PDB file of C-alpha atoms in Angstrom:
ATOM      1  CA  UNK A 232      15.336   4.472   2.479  1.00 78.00           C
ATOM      2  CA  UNK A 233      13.239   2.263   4.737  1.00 81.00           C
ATOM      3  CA  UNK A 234      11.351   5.030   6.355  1.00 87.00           C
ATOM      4  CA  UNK A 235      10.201   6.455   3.145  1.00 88.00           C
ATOM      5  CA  UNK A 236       9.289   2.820   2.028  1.00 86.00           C
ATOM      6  CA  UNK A 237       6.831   2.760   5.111  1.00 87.00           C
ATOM      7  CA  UNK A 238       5.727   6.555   4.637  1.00 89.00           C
ATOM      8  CA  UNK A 239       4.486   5.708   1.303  1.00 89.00           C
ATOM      9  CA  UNK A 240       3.288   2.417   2.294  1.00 86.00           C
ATOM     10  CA  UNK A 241       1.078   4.080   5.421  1.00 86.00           C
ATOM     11  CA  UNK A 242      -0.322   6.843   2.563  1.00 90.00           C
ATOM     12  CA  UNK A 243      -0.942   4.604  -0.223  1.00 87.00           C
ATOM     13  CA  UNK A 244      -3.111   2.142   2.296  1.00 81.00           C
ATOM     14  CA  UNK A 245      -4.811   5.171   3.751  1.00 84.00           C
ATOM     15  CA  UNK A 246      -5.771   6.290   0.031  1.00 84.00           C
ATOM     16  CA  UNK A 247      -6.884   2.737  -0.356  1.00 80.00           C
ATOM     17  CA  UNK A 248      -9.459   3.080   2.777  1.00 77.00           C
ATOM     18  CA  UNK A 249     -10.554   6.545   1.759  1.00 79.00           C
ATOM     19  CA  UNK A 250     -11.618   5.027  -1.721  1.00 77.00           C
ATOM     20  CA  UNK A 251     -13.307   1.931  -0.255  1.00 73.00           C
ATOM     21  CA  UNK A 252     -14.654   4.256   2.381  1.00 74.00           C
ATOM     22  CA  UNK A 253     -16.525   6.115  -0.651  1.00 76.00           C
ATOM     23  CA  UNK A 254     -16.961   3.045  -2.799  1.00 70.00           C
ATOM     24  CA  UNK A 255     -19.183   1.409  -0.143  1.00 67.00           C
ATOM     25  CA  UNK A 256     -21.401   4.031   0.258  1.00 69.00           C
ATOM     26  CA  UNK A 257     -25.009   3.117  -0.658  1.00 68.00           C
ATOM     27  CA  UNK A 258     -24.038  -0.613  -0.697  1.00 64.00           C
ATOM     28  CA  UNK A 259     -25.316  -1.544   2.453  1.00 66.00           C
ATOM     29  CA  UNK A 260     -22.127  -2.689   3.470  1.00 60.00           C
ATOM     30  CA  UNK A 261     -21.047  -0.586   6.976  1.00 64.00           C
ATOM     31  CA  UNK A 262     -17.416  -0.185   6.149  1.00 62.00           C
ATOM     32  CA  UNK A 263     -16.588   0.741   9.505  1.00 57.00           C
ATOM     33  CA  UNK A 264     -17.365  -2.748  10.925  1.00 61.00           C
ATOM     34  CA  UNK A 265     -15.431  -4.539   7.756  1.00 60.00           C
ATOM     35  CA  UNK A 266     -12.341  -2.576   8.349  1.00 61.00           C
ATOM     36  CA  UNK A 267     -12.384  -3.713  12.476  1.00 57.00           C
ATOM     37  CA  UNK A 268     -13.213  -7.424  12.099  1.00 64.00           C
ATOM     38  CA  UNK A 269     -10.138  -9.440  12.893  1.00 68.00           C
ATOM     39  CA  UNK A 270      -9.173 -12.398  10.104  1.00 70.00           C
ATOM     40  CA  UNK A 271      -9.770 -15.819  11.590  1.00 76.00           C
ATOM     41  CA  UNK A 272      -6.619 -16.639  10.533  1.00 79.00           C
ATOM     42  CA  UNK A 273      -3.768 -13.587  11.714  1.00 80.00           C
ATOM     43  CA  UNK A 274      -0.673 -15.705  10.021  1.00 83.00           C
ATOM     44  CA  UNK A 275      -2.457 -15.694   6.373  1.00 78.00           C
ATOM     45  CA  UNK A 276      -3.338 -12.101   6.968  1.00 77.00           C
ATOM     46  CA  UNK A 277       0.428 -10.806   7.955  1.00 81.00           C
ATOM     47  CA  UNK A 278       1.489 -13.131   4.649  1.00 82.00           C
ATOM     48  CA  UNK A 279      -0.815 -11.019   2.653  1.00 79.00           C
ATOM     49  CA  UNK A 280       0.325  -7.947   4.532  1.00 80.00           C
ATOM     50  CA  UNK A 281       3.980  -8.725   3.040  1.00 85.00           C
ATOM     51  CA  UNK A 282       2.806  -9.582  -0.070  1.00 84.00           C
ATOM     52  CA  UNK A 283       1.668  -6.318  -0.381  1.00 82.00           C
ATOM     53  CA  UNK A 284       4.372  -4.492   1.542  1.00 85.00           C
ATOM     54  CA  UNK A 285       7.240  -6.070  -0.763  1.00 86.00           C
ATOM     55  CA  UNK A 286       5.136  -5.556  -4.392  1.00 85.00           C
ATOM     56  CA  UNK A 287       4.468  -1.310  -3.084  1.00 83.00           C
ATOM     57  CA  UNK A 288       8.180  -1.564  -2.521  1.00 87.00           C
ATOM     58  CA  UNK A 289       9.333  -2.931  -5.656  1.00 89.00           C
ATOM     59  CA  UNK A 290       6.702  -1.034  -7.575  1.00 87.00           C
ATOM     60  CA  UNK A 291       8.718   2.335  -6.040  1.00 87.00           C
ATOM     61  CA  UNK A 292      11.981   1.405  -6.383  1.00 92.00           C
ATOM     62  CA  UNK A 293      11.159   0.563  -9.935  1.00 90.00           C
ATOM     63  CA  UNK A 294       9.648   3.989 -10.274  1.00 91.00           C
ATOM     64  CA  UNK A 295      12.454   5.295  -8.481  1.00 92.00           C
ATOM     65  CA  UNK A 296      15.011   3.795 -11.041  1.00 93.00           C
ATOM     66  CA  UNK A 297      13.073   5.060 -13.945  1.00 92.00           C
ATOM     67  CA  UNK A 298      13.390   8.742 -12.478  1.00 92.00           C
ATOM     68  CA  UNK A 299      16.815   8.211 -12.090  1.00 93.00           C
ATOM     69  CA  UNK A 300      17.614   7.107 -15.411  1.00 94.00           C
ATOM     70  CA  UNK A 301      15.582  10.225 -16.925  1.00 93.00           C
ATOM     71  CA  UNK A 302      17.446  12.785 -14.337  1.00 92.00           C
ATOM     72  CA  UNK A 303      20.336  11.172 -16.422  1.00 92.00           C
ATOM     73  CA  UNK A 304      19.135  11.414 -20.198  1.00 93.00           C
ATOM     74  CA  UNK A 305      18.354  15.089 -19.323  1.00 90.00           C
ATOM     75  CA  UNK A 306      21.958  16.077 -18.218  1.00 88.00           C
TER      76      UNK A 306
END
């Protein structure tokens, strides 16, 4: 339901920040100060934020429906 929606959400954008986290290294690019700036512009970034939210979403329920239809095939 919902609350694994935002379980997997919360994990897959803590993944994300580990991997930039070691990406950046040796860039010269502090990734601790790029991850606390605030975007000038808060209503483009909570648009974005859905964006993202709703595509994770349909990405797992897709997944989801694929699992379901081989838990099928196999009985």
């Amino acid at each position: 339901g919902a609350k694994f929606v935002h379980v997997a959400y919360c994990f897959a954008r803590y993944v994300m920040i580990e991997d930039l986290k070691k990406l950046s290294v040796g860039t010269g690019i502090p990734f601790a100060e790029a991850i606390k700036r605030r975007p000038k512009d808060m209503y483009i970034a909570k648009a974005r934020h859905r964006v993202a939210y709703n595509k994770l979403l349909q990405i797992l329920q897709r997944e989801d429906l694929v699992v379901q239809e081989y838990v099928k095939k196999v009985r």
